[in-house]
Coordinates of C-alpha atoms in Angstrom, one line a residue:
M8 CA 2.3 37.5 -8.1
T9 CA -0.2 36.4 -10.7
G10 CA -0.9 32.9 -11.7
S11 CA -0.2 33.5 -15.4
R12 CA 2.6 31.6 -17.0
T13 CA 4.5 32.0 -20.2
K14 CA 4.1 29.4 -22.9
P15 CA 6.8 26.7 -22.3
R16 CA 9.4 26.2 -24.9
L17 CA 12.0 23.6 -25.7
P18 CA 15.7 24.4 -25.1
I19 CA 16.4 23.9 -28.8
E20 CA 20.0 24.9 -28.6
Q21 CA 21.0 22.4 -25.9
L22 CA 18.9 19.6 -27.3
S23 CA 20.5 20.2 -30.7
I24 CA 24.0 20.0 -29.2
L25 CA 23.0 16.8 -27.4
A26 CA 21.6 15.4 -30.6
V27 CA 24.9 16.0 -32.4
A28 CA 26.7 14.3 -29.5
R29 CA 24.3 11.4 -29.8
F30 CA 24.5 11.1 -33.6
A31 CA 27.7 9.1 -33.9
E32 CA 26.6 6.2 -31.7
P33 CA 23.9 4.7 -33.9
I34 CA 26.4 4.9 -36.8
A35 CA 28.8 2.7 -34.8
Y36 CA 26.0 0.3 -33.8
T37 CA 24.2 -0.1 -37.1
S38 CA 27.0 0.1 -39.6
V39 CA 28.1 -3.5 -38.7
F40 CA 24.7 -5.1 -39.6
P41 CA 25.1 -5.3 -43.4
Y42 CA 28.6 -6.8 -43.4
L43 CA 28.5 -8.8 -40.1
P44 CA 27.4 -12.1 -41.8
A45 CA 30.2 -11.8 -44.4
M46 CA 32.7 -10.8 -41.7
I47 CA 31.9 -13.9 -39.7
R48 CA 32.1 -16.1 -42.8
D49 CA 35.6 -14.6 -43.4
F50 CA 36.6 -15.9 -40.0
G51 CA 36.0 -19.4 -41.2
I52 CA 32.5 -20.0 -39.9
E53 CA 30.0 -22.2 -41.8
Q54 CA 27.0 -20.5 -43.4
N55 CA 24.4 -22.3 -41.2
K56 CA 26.2 -21.2 -38.1
V57 CA 26.6 -17.5 -39.1
A58 CA 23.4 -16.5 -37.4
R59 CA 24.4 -18.0 -34.1
W60 CA 27.7 -16.2 -34.0
A61 CA 26.2 -13.0 -35.2
G62 CA 23.7 -13.1 -32.4
L63 CA 26.4 -13.9 -29.8
T64 CA 28.6 -11.0 -31.1
S65 CA 25.8 -8.6 -30.5
A66 CA 24.9 -10.3 -27.2
V67 CA 28.3 -9.6 -25.6
F68 CA 28.0 -5.9 -26.4
S69 CA 24.7 -5.7 -24.6
I70 CA 25.8 -7.9 -21.7
A71 CA 28.9 -5.8 -21.1
Q72 CA 26.8 -2.6 -21.4
S73 CA 24.2 -3.9 -18.9
I74 CA 26.9 -4.7 -16.4
T75 CA 28.4 -1.2 -16.5
A76 CA 25.3 0.8 -17.0
V77 CA 24.5 1.4 -13.3
P78 CA 28.1 2.3 -12.4
W79 CA 28.1 4.8 -15.3
G80 CA 24.8 6.2 -14.1
K81 CA 26.1 6.6 -10.5
A82 CA 29.3 8.2 -11.9
S83 CA 27.1 10.8 -13.8
D84 CA 25.2 11.5 -10.6
R85 CA 28.5 12.2 -8.8
F86 CA 30.8 13.7 -11.4
G87 CA 28.3 15.2 -13.8
R88 CA 26.5 14.1 -17.0
K89 CA 28.8 15.9 -19.4
P90 CA 32.2 14.4 -18.5
V91 CA 30.8 10.9 -18.4
L92 CA 29.1 11.4 -21.8
I93 CA 32.4 12.5 -23.4
C94 CA 34.2 9.5 -21.9
G95 CA 31.7 7.2 -23.4
L96 CA 32.1 8.8 -26.9
M97 CA 35.8 8.5 -26.7
S98 CA 35.7 4.9 -25.6
T99 CA 33.3 4.0 -28.4
M100 CA 35.4 5.7 -31.1
V101 CA 38.6 3.8 -30.1
T102 CA 36.9 0.4 -29.9
F103 CA 35.0 1.1 -33.1
L104 CA 38.3 1.5 -35.0
I105 CA 39.8 -1.6 -33.4
W106 CA 36.7 -3.6 -34.3
G107 CA 37.3 -2.8 -38.0
M108 CA 40.8 -4.4 -37.7
S109 CA 39.5 -7.7 -36.1
T110 CA 41.2 -10.7 -37.7
S111 CA 39.5 -13.5 -35.8
L112 CA 36.2 -14.2 -34.2
P113 CA 37.5 -14.1 -30.6
M114 CA 39.1 -10.7 -31.2
A115 CA 35.8 -9.4 -32.7
I116 CA 33.8 -10.6 -29.7
T117 CA 36.3 -9.2 -27.2
V118 CA 36.4 -5.8 -28.8
R119 CA 32.6 -5.7 -29.0
A120 CA 32.3 -6.5 -25.3
I121 CA 34.8 -3.7 -24.4
Q122 CA 32.8 -1.3 -26.7
G123 CA 29.6 -2.1 -24.7
A124 CA 31.3 -1.8 -21.3
G125 CA 32.9 1.6 -22.1
N126 CA 29.7 3.4 -23.0
G127 CA 26.7 4.2 -20.7
N128 CA 25.4 7.1 -22.7
V129 CA 22.0 5.7 -23.4
G130 CA 20.8 6.3 -19.8
I131 CA 22.8 9.4 -19.4
I132 CA 21.3 11.1 -22.5
R133 CA 17.8 10.1 -21.4
T134 CA 18.5 11.7 -18.0
M135 CA 19.9 14.9 -19.5
V136 CA 16.7 15.3 -21.7
A137 CA 14.5 14.8 -18.6
E138 CA 16.6 17.5 -16.8
M139 CA 16.5 19.9 -19.7
V140 CA 12.7 19.6 -20.4
T141 CA 10.7 20.3 -17.3
E142 CA 7.2 20.7 -18.8
R143 CA 5.2 17.5 -19.3
V144 CA 3.4 18.9 -22.3
L145 CA 6.8 19.1 -24.1
Q146 CA 7.9 15.6 -23.3
P147 CA 6.7 13.9 -26.5
K148 CA 8.6 16.4 -28.6
A149 CA 11.7 16.3 -26.4
F150 CA 11.9 12.6 -26.0
S151 CA 11.3 12.0 -29.7
I152 CA 14.4 13.9 -30.7
M153 CA 16.9 11.3 -29.7
P154 CA 15.1 8.4 -31.4
L155 CA 14.9 10.6 -34.5
V156 CA 18.6 11.1 -34.3
W157 CA 19.0 7.3 -33.9
S158 CA 16.8 6.8 -37.0
I159 CA 19.0 9.2 -39.1
G160 CA 22.1 7.5 -37.8
S161 CA 20.5 4.2 -38.7
V162 CA 20.3 5.4 -42.3
V163 CA 23.9 6.6 -42.5
G164 CA 25.4 3.7 -40.6
P165 CA 24.2 0.8 -42.8
S166 CA 25.1 2.9 -45.8
F167 CA 28.7 3.0 -44.6
G168 CA 28.7 -0.7 -43.7
G169 CA 27.2 -1.7 -47.0
F170 CA 29.0 0.6 -49.4
F171 CA 32.5 0.8 -47.8
A172 CA 33.0 -2.7 -46.5
Q173 CA 35.5 -4.8 -48.5
P174 CA 36.6 -1.7 -50.5
A175 CA 39.4 -3.5 -52.3
K176 CA 36.8 -6.0 -53.6
Q177 CA 33.9 -3.6 -54.4
Y178 CA 36.0 -0.8 -55.8
P179 CA 39.3 -2.3 -57.1
N180 CA 40.1 0.7 -59.2
I181 CA 40.2 3.0 -56.2
F182 CA 41.3 0.7 -53.2
G183 CA 42.7 -2.3 -55.0
N184 CA 46.3 -1.3 -54.5
I185 CA 46.0 -0.2 -50.9
E186 CA 47.4 -3.0 -48.7
L187 CA 45.7 -1.7 -45.5
F188 CA 42.2 -2.4 -46.9
K189 CA 43.2 -5.8 -48.2
K190 CA 44.4 -6.8 -44.8
F191 CA 41.5 -5.2 -43.0
P192 CA 38.5 -5.3 -45.4
Y193 CA 36.1 -3.9 -42.9
L194 CA 38.1 -1.0 -41.6
L195 CA 37.0 1.8 -44.0
P196 CA 33.4 2.2 -42.8
N197 CA 34.8 2.6 -39.2
L198 CA 37.4 5.1 -40.3
V199 CA 34.7 7.2 -42.0
G200 CA 32.4 6.8 -39.0
S201 CA 35.1 8.0 -36.6
I202 CA 34.8 11.5 -38.2
F203 CA 31.3 11.7 -36.7
F204 CA 32.7 10.8 -33.3
L205 CA 35.2 13.6 -33.5
I206 CA 32.4 16.1 -34.4
S207 CA 30.2 14.7 -31.5
M208 CA 33.0 15.0 -28.9
T209 CA 33.9 18.5 -30.1
S210 CA 30.4 19.8 -29.9
A211 CA 29.8 18.3 -26.5
I212 CA 33.1 19.7 -25.0
F213 CA 32.6 23.2 -26.3
F214 CA 28.9 23.8 -26.3
L215 CA 27.0 21.3 -24.1
K216 CA 25.9 22.5 -20.7
E217 CA 25.9 20.4 -17.6
T218 CA 22.4 19.5 -16.4
L219 CA 23.2 18.0 -13.0
V220 CA 22.0 20.5 -10.5
S221 CA 25.0 20.1 -8.1
K222 CA 27.5 20.7 -10.8
R223 CA 26.0 23.6 -12.7
G224 CA 27.9 26.3 -10.6
E225 CA 31.3 24.8 -11.3
K226 CA 33.6 26.3 -14.0
D227 CA 33.5 24.5 -17.3
W228 CA 36.6 25.2 -19.3
G229 CA 35.2 23.6 -22.4
L230 CA 32.1 25.8 -22.3
Q231 CA 34.2 28.9 -21.8
M232 CA 36.3 27.9 -24.8
G233 CA 33.2 27.5 -26.8
V234 CA 32.2 31.1 -25.9
R235 CA 35.5 32.3 -27.2
I236 CA 35.1 30.3 -30.4
R237 CA 31.7 31.9 -31.0
R238 CA 33.2 35.4 -30.4
A239 CA 36.0 34.6 -32.9
L240 CA 33.6 33.4 -35.5
S241 CA 31.4 36.4 -35.2
R242 CA 31.9 39.0 -37.9
N243 CA 30.4 42.1 -36.1
P244 CA 32.4 42.9 -32.9
S245 CA 29.5 44.7 -31.3
S246 CA 27.0 41.9 -31.9
A247 CA 29.7 39.5 -30.8
Q248 CA 29.9 41.3 -27.5
R249 CA 26.1 41.2 -27.0
R250 CA 26.0 37.5 -28.0
A251 CA 28.9 36.7 -25.7
S252 CA 27.2 38.3 -22.8
F253 CA 24.1 36.3 -23.5
V254 CA 26.1 33.1 -23.8
D255 CA 28.1 33.7 -20.7
G256 CA 24.9 34.0 -18.8
E257 CA 23.4 31.0 -20.5
A258 CA 26.4 28.9 -19.6
T259 CA 25.4 29.1 -15.9
A260 CA 21.6 29.6 -16.3
P261 CA 19.5 26.9 -14.7
L262 CA 17.7 24.5 -17.0
V263 CA 14.9 24.0 -14.5
P264 CA 12.4 26.7 -13.3
G265 CA 13.5 29.0 -10.5
N266 CA 10.8 27.9 -8.2
V267 CA 12.5 24.5 -7.8
N268 CA 14.2 24.1 -4.5
V269 CA 17.8 23.4 -5.6
K270 CA 19.0 22.7 -2.1
H271 CA 16.9 19.5 -2.0
S272 CA 17.2 18.6 -5.7
A273 CA 21.0 18.4 -5.4
A274 CA 20.8 15.3 -3.4
K275 CA 23.9 13.6 -2.3
P276 CA 25.0 10.7 -4.5
G277 CA 23.9 7.4 -3.2
S278 CA 21.4 8.9 -0.8
A279 CA 18.5 7.3 -2.6
G280 CA 17.8 3.6 -1.8
L281 CA 16.7 0.8 -4.0
R282 CA 13.2 1.1 -2.6
D283 CA 13.0 4.7 -4.0
V284 CA 14.2 3.5 -7.4
F285 CA 12.1 0.3 -7.7
T286 CA 8.6 1.5 -7.1
R287 CA 5.7 -0.6 -8.5
Q288 CA 5.3 1.5 -11.6
S289 CA 9.0 2.0 -12.3
T290 CA 9.4 -1.8 -12.0
I291 CA 6.6 -2.5 -14.5
N292 CA 8.1 0.1 -16.9
L293 CA 11.5 -1.6 -16.6
V294 CA 10.0 -4.9 -17.4
T295 CA 8.2 -3.6 -20.5
Y296 CA 11.4 -1.8 -21.6
T297 CA 13.4 -5.0 -21.2
F298 CA 11.0 -7.0 -23.3
L299 CA 10.9 -4.2 -25.9
A300 CA 14.7 -4.2 -26.2
F301 CA 14.7 -8.0 -26.3
H302 CA 12.5 -8.5 -29.4
S303 CA 13.1 -5.2 -31.3
V304 CA 16.9 -5.5 -31.3
A305 CA 16.8 -9.2 -32.0
Y306 CA 14.6 -8.5 -35.0
D307 CA 16.9 -5.9 -36.3
Q308 CA 19.9 -8.3 -35.9
N309 CA 18.0 -11.2 -37.5
I310 CA 16.7 -9.3 -40.6
P311 CA 20.2 -8.9 -42.3
V312 CA 20.9 -12.6 -41.7
Y313 CA 17.6 -13.6 -43.1
L314 CA 18.0 -11.4 -46.2
N315 CA 21.5 -12.8 -46.7
H316 CA 20.3 -16.4 -46.3
P317 CA 20.1 -18.2 -49.8
R318 CA 16.8 -18.5 -51.5
Q319 CA 15.2 -21.9 -52.0
K320 CA 12.9 -23.1 -54.7
H321 CA 9.8 -24.2 -52.9
T322 CA 8.3 -27.6 -53.9
G323 CA 5.9 -30.1 -52.4
D324 CA 8.8 -32.0 -50.8
N325 CA 10.5 -29.1 -49.0
T326 CA 7.5 -26.9 -48.2
H327 CA 4.6 -27.8 -46.0
M328 CA 2.5 -24.9 -44.8
P329 CA 2.1 -23.2 -42.4
F330 CA 5.5 -23.7 -40.7
Y331 CA 7.7 -26.1 -42.6
F332 CA 9.6 -24.1 -45.3
N333 CA 13.1 -22.6 -45.7
G334 CA 15.0 -20.0 -47.6
G335 CA 15.7 -16.2 -47.4
F336 CA 16.2 -13.5 -50.0
G337 CA 19.8 -14.3 -51.0
L338 CA 21.0 -10.7 -51.1
D339 CA 24.5 -9.3 -51.0
I340 CA 26.0 -6.8 -48.6
G341 CA 25.2 -3.7 -50.8
A342 CA 21.5 -4.7 -51.2
I343 CA 21.2 -5.4 -47.5
G344 CA 22.7 -2.0 -46.6
T345 CA 20.2 -0.3 -49.0
I346 CA 17.2 -2.0 -47.4
V347 CA 18.4 -1.3 -43.9
S348 CA 19.0 2.3 -44.8
L349 CA 15.5 2.6 -46.3
Y350 CA 14.2 1.1 -43.1
G351 CA 16.0 3.9 -41.2
V352 CA 14.4 6.5 -43.5
A353 CA 11.0 5.1 -42.7
C354 CA 11.8 5.3 -39.0
G355 CA 13.0 8.9 -39.3
L356 CA 9.9 10.0 -41.2
I357 CA 7.6 8.3 -38.7
Q358 CA 9.5 9.9 -35.8
F359 CA 9.5 13.4 -37.4
L360 CA 6.0 13.5 -38.9
I361 CA 3.8 11.2 -36.9
Y362 CA 5.0 10.6 -33.4
S363 CA 4.4 13.9 -31.7
P364 CA 0.9 14.7 -33.1
L365 CA -0.2 11.1 -32.5
V366 CA 0.8 10.9 -28.8
T367 CA -0.5 14.5 -28.3
R368 CA -3.9 13.5 -29.5
Y369 CA -4.3 9.9 -28.2
G370 CA -1.8 9.9 -25.3
V371 CA 1.6 8.2 -24.7
L372 CA 0.2 5.2 -22.9
N373 CA -2.6 4.5 -25.4
C374 CA -0.2 4.6 -28.4
F375 CA 2.2 2.3 -26.5
K376 CA -0.6 -0.2 -26.0
V377 CA -1.5 -0.3 -29.6
C378 CA 2.1 -0.8 -30.8
S379 CA 2.6 -3.6 -28.3
I380 CA -0.2 -5.5 -29.9
I381 CA 0.9 -4.8 -33.5
L382 CA 4.5 -6.0 -33.2
P383 CA 4.0 -9.7 -32.5
F384 CA 2.0 -10.1 -35.8
T385 CA 4.6 -8.2 -37.7
Y386 CA 7.4 -10.4 -36.5
F387 CA 5.5 -13.6 -37.2
F388 CA 4.5 -12.8 -40.8
T389 CA 8.0 -11.6 -41.9
P390 CA 9.5 -15.0 -43.1
Y391 CA 6.4 -15.6 -45.3
C392 CA 7.6 -12.9 -47.6
G393 CA 10.2 -15.4 -48.9
L394 CA 7.4 -17.7 -50.1
I395 CA 6.4 -15.1 -52.7
E396 CA 7.9 -16.0 -56.1
D397 CA 7.3 -12.7 -57.8
T398 CA 10.2 -10.4 -57.0
T399 CA 8.2 -7.1 -56.9
A400 CA 5.5 -8.6 -54.7
R401 CA 8.1 -10.1 -52.4
Y402 CA 9.9 -6.8 -51.8
T403 CA 6.6 -5.0 -51.5
A404 CA 5.4 -7.4 -48.8
L405 CA 8.7 -7.0 -47.0
A406 CA 8.6 -3.2 -47.2
I407 CA 5.1 -3.1 -45.8
L408 CA 6.0 -5.4 -42.8
M409 CA 9.2 -3.5 -42.0
T410 CA 7.3 -0.1 -42.2
V411 CA 4.7 -1.4 -39.8
K412 CA 7.5 -2.6 -37.5
A413 CA 9.2 0.8 -37.8
F414 CA 5.9 2.4 -36.8
G415 CA 5.6 0.2 -33.8
I416 CA 9.1 0.6 -32.5
I417 CA 9.4 4.3 -33.2
I418 CA 6.2 4.9 -31.2
A419 CA 7.0 2.4 -28.5
F420 CA 10.6 3.4 -27.5
P421 CA 10.1 7.1 -26.8
S422 CA 6.8 6.3 -25.1
T423 CA 8.3 3.9 -22.7
T424 CA 11.1 6.4 -22.0
I425 CA 8.5 9.0 -21.1
L426 CA 6.6 6.6 -18.9
L427 CA 9.7 5.4 -17.2
T428 CA 10.8 9.0 -16.5
N429 CA 7.5 10.0 -15.1
S430 CA 7.5 6.9 -12.8
A431 CA 10.5 8.3 -11.0
T432 CA 9.7 9.9 -7.6
S433 CA 12.6 12.3 -7.5
L434 CA 15.3 13.9 -9.7
S435 CA 17.9 12.6 -7.3
I436 CA 17.3 9.0 -8.4
L437 CA 16.7 9.7 -12.1
G438 CA 20.3 8.9 -13.2
T439 CA 20.3 5.7 -11.2
L440 CA 16.9 4.7 -12.5
N441 CA 18.0 5.2 -16.1
G442 CA 21.2 3.3 -15.3
F443 CA 19.1 0.3 -14.2
A444 CA 17.0 0.8 -17.3
T445 CA 20.1 0.5 -19.5
T446 CA 21.2 -2.5 -17.5
F447 CA 17.9 -4.4 -17.9
S448 CA 17.5 -3.4 -21.5
G449 CA 21.1 -4.4 -22.1
L450 CA 20.2 -7.9 -20.8
G451 CA 17.3 -7.9 -23.2
R452 CA 19.5 -6.8 -26.1
A453 CA 22.0 -9.5 -25.2
A454 CA 19.5 -12.4 -24.7
G455 CA 17.4 -11.4 -27.7
P456 CA 20.0 -11.6 -30.5
A457 CA 21.8 -14.6 -28.9
L458 CA 18.7 -16.8 -28.5
T459 CA 17.2 -15.7 -31.8
G460 CA 20.5 -16.5 -33.5
L461 CA 20.5 -20.0 -32.0
T462 CA 16.8 -20.4 -33.0
F463 CA 17.6 -19.2 -36.6
T464 CA 20.4 -21.8 -36.8
W465 CA 18.2 -24.6 -35.6
G466 CA 15.4 -23.5 -38.0
A467 CA 17.7 -23.2 -41.0
E468 CA 19.1 -26.6 -40.4
H469 CA 15.7 -28.3 -39.9
G470 CA 13.7 -26.4 -42.5
Y471 CA 11.8 -24.0 -40.2
I472 CA 13.0 -20.6 -41.2
V473 CA 9.9 -19.3 -39.4
A474 CA 11.2 -20.4 -36.1
P475 CA 13.2 -17.3 -35.0
F476 CA 10.4 -15.0 -36.1
A477 CA 7.8 -17.0 -34.2
F478 CA 10.1 -17.0 -31.2
L479 CA 10.2 -13.2 -31.3
A480 CA 6.4 -13.0 -31.8
F481 CA 5.9 -15.1 -28.7
F482 CA 8.1 -12.8 -26.5
A483 CA 6.6 -9.7 -28.0
A484 CA 3.2 -10.9 -27.1
L485 CA 4.5 -11.8 -23.6
G486 CA 6.0 -8.4 -23.2
A487 CA 2.8 -6.7 -24.2
I488 CA 1.0 -8.0 -21.0
P489 CA 2.7 -5.6 -18.5
V490 CA 2.0 -2.6 -20.8
F491 CA -1.6 -2.8 -19.8
M492 CA -0.6 -2.6 -16.1
I493 CA 1.2 0.8 -16.5
H494 CA -0.3 3.9 -15.0
E495 CA 1.1 7.3 -16.2
G496 CA 2.9 9.0 -13.3
D497 CA 3.2 12.7 -12.6
G498 CA 7.0 12.8 -13.1
P499 CA 10.0 13.4 -10.7
T500 CA 10.0 16.5 -8.6
A501 CA 12.8 18.5 -7.1
T502 CA 11.0 19.0 -3.8
P503 CA 12.2 17.2 -0.7
E504 CA 10.7 14.0 0.5
L505 CA 7.4 14.6 2.3
S506 CA 8.3 12.5 5.3
E507 CA 11.3 14.6 5.9
A508 CA 9.3 17.8 5.4
E509 CA 6.8 16.9 8.0
D510 CA 9.3 15.6 10.5
N511 CA 11.4 18.7 10.3
D512 CA 9.6 21.9 11.4
D513 CA 12.4 24.2 10.3
S514 CA 12.5 22.8 6.8
E515 CA 8.8 22.9 6.6
D516 CA 8.7 26.5 7.6
T517 CA 11.2 27.3 5.0
L518 CA 9.2 25.7 2.3
L519 CA 6.0 27.4 3.4
S520 CA 7.6 30.8 3.6
S521 CA 9.0 30.4 0.1
D522 CA 5.7 29.4 -1.3
E523 CA 3.4 32.0 0.4
D524 CA 3.8 34.4 -2.5
D525 CA 3.3 31.8 -5.2
D526 CA -0.3 30.9 -6.2
V527 CA 0.9 28.2 -8.6
S528 CA 3.8 25.9 -8.4
S529 CA 4.8 23.5 -11.2
P530 CA 6.2 20.0 -10.6
L531 CA 9.2 19.3 -12.7
L532 CA 7.5 16.9 -15.0
G533 CA 3.9 17.3 -14.0
N534 CA 1.0 19.6 -14.2
P535 CA 0.6 22.8 -12.2
V536 CA -0.6 22.3 -8.6
T537 CA -2.6 25.0 -6.9
R538 CA -1.2 25.7 -3.4
G539 CA -3.0 27.1 -0.4
R540 CA -6.3 25.3 -0.9
A541 CA -7.4 22.0 0.5
T542 CA -7.9 19.3 -2.1
T543 CA -11.6 18.5 -2.6
P544 CA -12.8 15.0 -3.5
S545 CA -13.5 16.1 -7.1
R546 CA -9.9 17.2 -7.5
R547 CA -8.5 13.9 -6.3
S548 CA -9.3 12.3 -9.6
E549 CA -7.4 14.9 -11.5
L550 CA -4.3 15.0 -9.3
G551 CA -1.8 12.1 -8.8
I552 CA -1.2 10.6 -5.4
N553 CA 2.1 12.4 -5.1
Q554 CA 0.5 15.7 -6.0
I555 CA -2.3 15.3 -3.5
E556 CA 0.3 14.7 -0.8
R557 CA 2.4 17.7 -1.8
H558 CA -0.8 19.8 -2.1
I559 CA -2.0 19.1 1.4
T560 CA 1.4 19.1 3.0
N561 CA 2.2 22.6 1.6
A562 CA -1.2 24.1 2.7
P563 CA -1.0 26.8 5.5
F564 CA -2.4 24.3 8.0
S565 CA 0.1 21.6 7.0
K566 CA 1.4 21.1 10.6
W567 CA -2.0 19.7 11.8
K568 CA -1.8 16.1 12.7
G569 CA -5.0 15.3 10.8
N570 CA -3.4 16.1 7.5
R571 CA -1.4 12.8 7.5
R572 CA -4.7 10.9 7.8
R573 CA -6.2 12.9 4.9
V574 CA -3.2 12.1 2.8
N575 CA -3.4 8.4 3.6
D576 CA -7.1 8.4 2.8
A577 CA -6.5 10.1 -0.5
K578 CA -3.8 7.6 -1.3
T579 CA -5.9 4.6 -0.5
S580 CA -8.9 5.9 -2.5
R581 CA -6.9 6.8 -5.5
R582 CA -4.9 3.5 -5.4
D583 CA -8.1 1.4 -5.2
D584 CA -9.6 3.3 -8.2
I585 CA -6.4 2.7 -10.2
M586 CA -6.2 -1.0 -9.4
C587 CA -9.8 -1.5 -10.2
T588 CA -9.4 0.3 -13.5
E589 CA -6.2 -1.6 -14.3
F590 CA -7.8 -5.0 -13.5
K591 CA -10.9 -4.3 -15.7
T592 CA -8.7 -3.1 -18.6
Y593 CA -6.3 -6.0 -18.2
T594 CA -9.1 -8.6 -18.2
R595 CA -11.1 -7.1 -21.1
V596 CA -8.1 -6.5 -23.4
W597 CA -6.2 -9.7 -22.8
T598 CA -9.2 -11.9 -22.9
S599 CA -9.9 -10.7 -26.4
Y600 CA -6.2 -10.8 -27.3
F601 CA -5.6 -14.4 -26.3
L602 CA -8.9 -15.5 -27.8
F603 CA -7.7 -14.1 -31.1
L604 CA -4.3 -15.8 -30.7
L605 CA -6.0 -19.1 -29.9
F606 CA -8.2 -18.8 -32.9
F607 CA -5.2 -18.0 -35.1
F608 CA -3.2 -21.0 -33.7
F609 CA -6.0 -23.5 -34.4
F610 CA -6.6 -22.0 -37.8
C611 CA -2.9 -22.6 -38.7
I612 CA -3.3 -26.2 -37.4
R613 CA -6.4 -26.7 -39.5
I614 CA -4.9 -25.5 -42.8
G615 CA -1.5 -27.2 -42.1
T616 CA -0.8 -30.1 -44.5
H617 CA 2.3 -31.3 -42.6
S618 CA 1.4 -33.6 -39.7
H619 CA 4.5 -32.8 -37.7
G620 CA 4.7 -29.1 -38.4
V621 CA 3.1 -27.9 -35.2
V622 CA 4.9 -30.5 -33.1
R623 CA 8.3 -29.4 -34.4
F624 CA 7.4 -25.7 -33.9
S625 CA 6.5 -26.4 -30.3
L626 CA 9.6 -28.5 -29.6
L627 CA 12.0 -25.7 -30.6
F628 CA 11.0 -23.7 -27.5
F629 CA 12.2 -26.5 -25.3
G630 CA 15.3 -27.2 -27.3
N631 CA 14.2 -30.7 -28.2
K632 CA 16.1 -32.0 -31.1
L633 CA 14.1 -35.3 -31.6
S634 CA 14.3 -36.5 -35.1
L635 CA 10.8 -36.6 -36.6
P636 CA 10.1 -37.8 -40.2
Y637 CA 9.3 -35.1 -42.7

């Protein structure tokens, strides 16, 4: 057998079906943003307290989602990805409709919590993409598809929310006489959005293949029905027969290469312990993912409230730079929906045109590092757009900042997903790891909007509209620290654990006999590893620690006792090099970064004309409500 390999290709058909199944969820999540402030005001909440309750309403969704994410992940490891995905779509559609009929704040909060608890699809879809795409070179393209779908949904969702909310009031000639929309003014965007859920569930049931290895051989009635639908829709019977035979084979065809040992990759549910899930690198990736969810979602939640906040004429009495000023943009629901939709368009263009070429040239981790430094400054300067009196200049400044924010987030989220996936040690724990990722990011998505909403309320009442944005900038800078401690892993493999392979002679013999005819074996998400040759010191710098261990273990002399010592020496040498490099990079980058922040802070103090501005800004982080004279 030669070592030549065909050029890897993306499973376009299955990724497209998964994208269709994913499309409805961002619509449900983002369509509420434009009308949420008005909805909360209709519940009888005062204007200055709208931000607080808007943040808490989003927080309960994320809290409930974080609580149930791991159980959903374990359920997908046991029952399969596809049925759990469909259950999540069904649950979200039902609660989405009930949300539009909310008549009180407690009802809205309760429904939002149930909606979050009933859907664990974020981690499940991420796991399915990782199981579909086995080549590391294709990861940037594959993992950028779902964020692109989210960006497109983020365009459609706010459009529904902004244009279809309060239809009896906005379009009295069409909906003015319909009592249903008078009683439930926010139901129409949810009714329209439910159509996308029906399309998503239908495509998933009939055309999406199961990716869990242990469930691929089982009969899928929905997939068989999809084959019949394709036959019925085909015009040419002969071509239909040929296509049907291909689809029938595709329905049970493996999504991973044939050289993967399925016996070991179909691990029993629950066989992996927490020690296997929470390795050093996976823990660091989870921390960065949590911080990213914290400040990015909080910013997206905070922007509509800020845009809806009334404008204020700035005078010498109510404005003292750099921190003491108030006022937003004073926009209505329709204008906010348009801005959020344009923001989604920018995200989609960045995702489609820039992300894949950028990370291919500069690397996933390097791009993630740059974005983690950009985001804090973007957050901090956002409220200063409201100080610009000229309307065109004000909107231009806001557009620039939101575009930069879109660039940072669109690059950061798929990058951290790739890094987290490659930090997994085995496919058997990938579903559980993504479940924990959803849990921790859910906690971040809950705490971020809630705390930012409270900070916004405090800032609006005391004249510091900059407070919530400075709060987000602080946590974005804090969350950027562990990014420079990340090391790109080689990705999960479907091979057995090495300790088990060495302790069990029979299993080792089986592995060796199956690999004797193969010159090259490809890890599931890593680079090709040449078997049958001892690893030289020069190759240790090219191969990851896990690949070194697999390489030596699978060599023809792998039963020799001395190989374990060689593996340990390779591990120690490689780990020392990594830690030394990480420490140098960490020290150099963050010394420069914090020196710049220190310079910027003292610069703000120097140009500040209000003696208590910095003191008040500092006190808000401790919740101190001391009354200081203006």
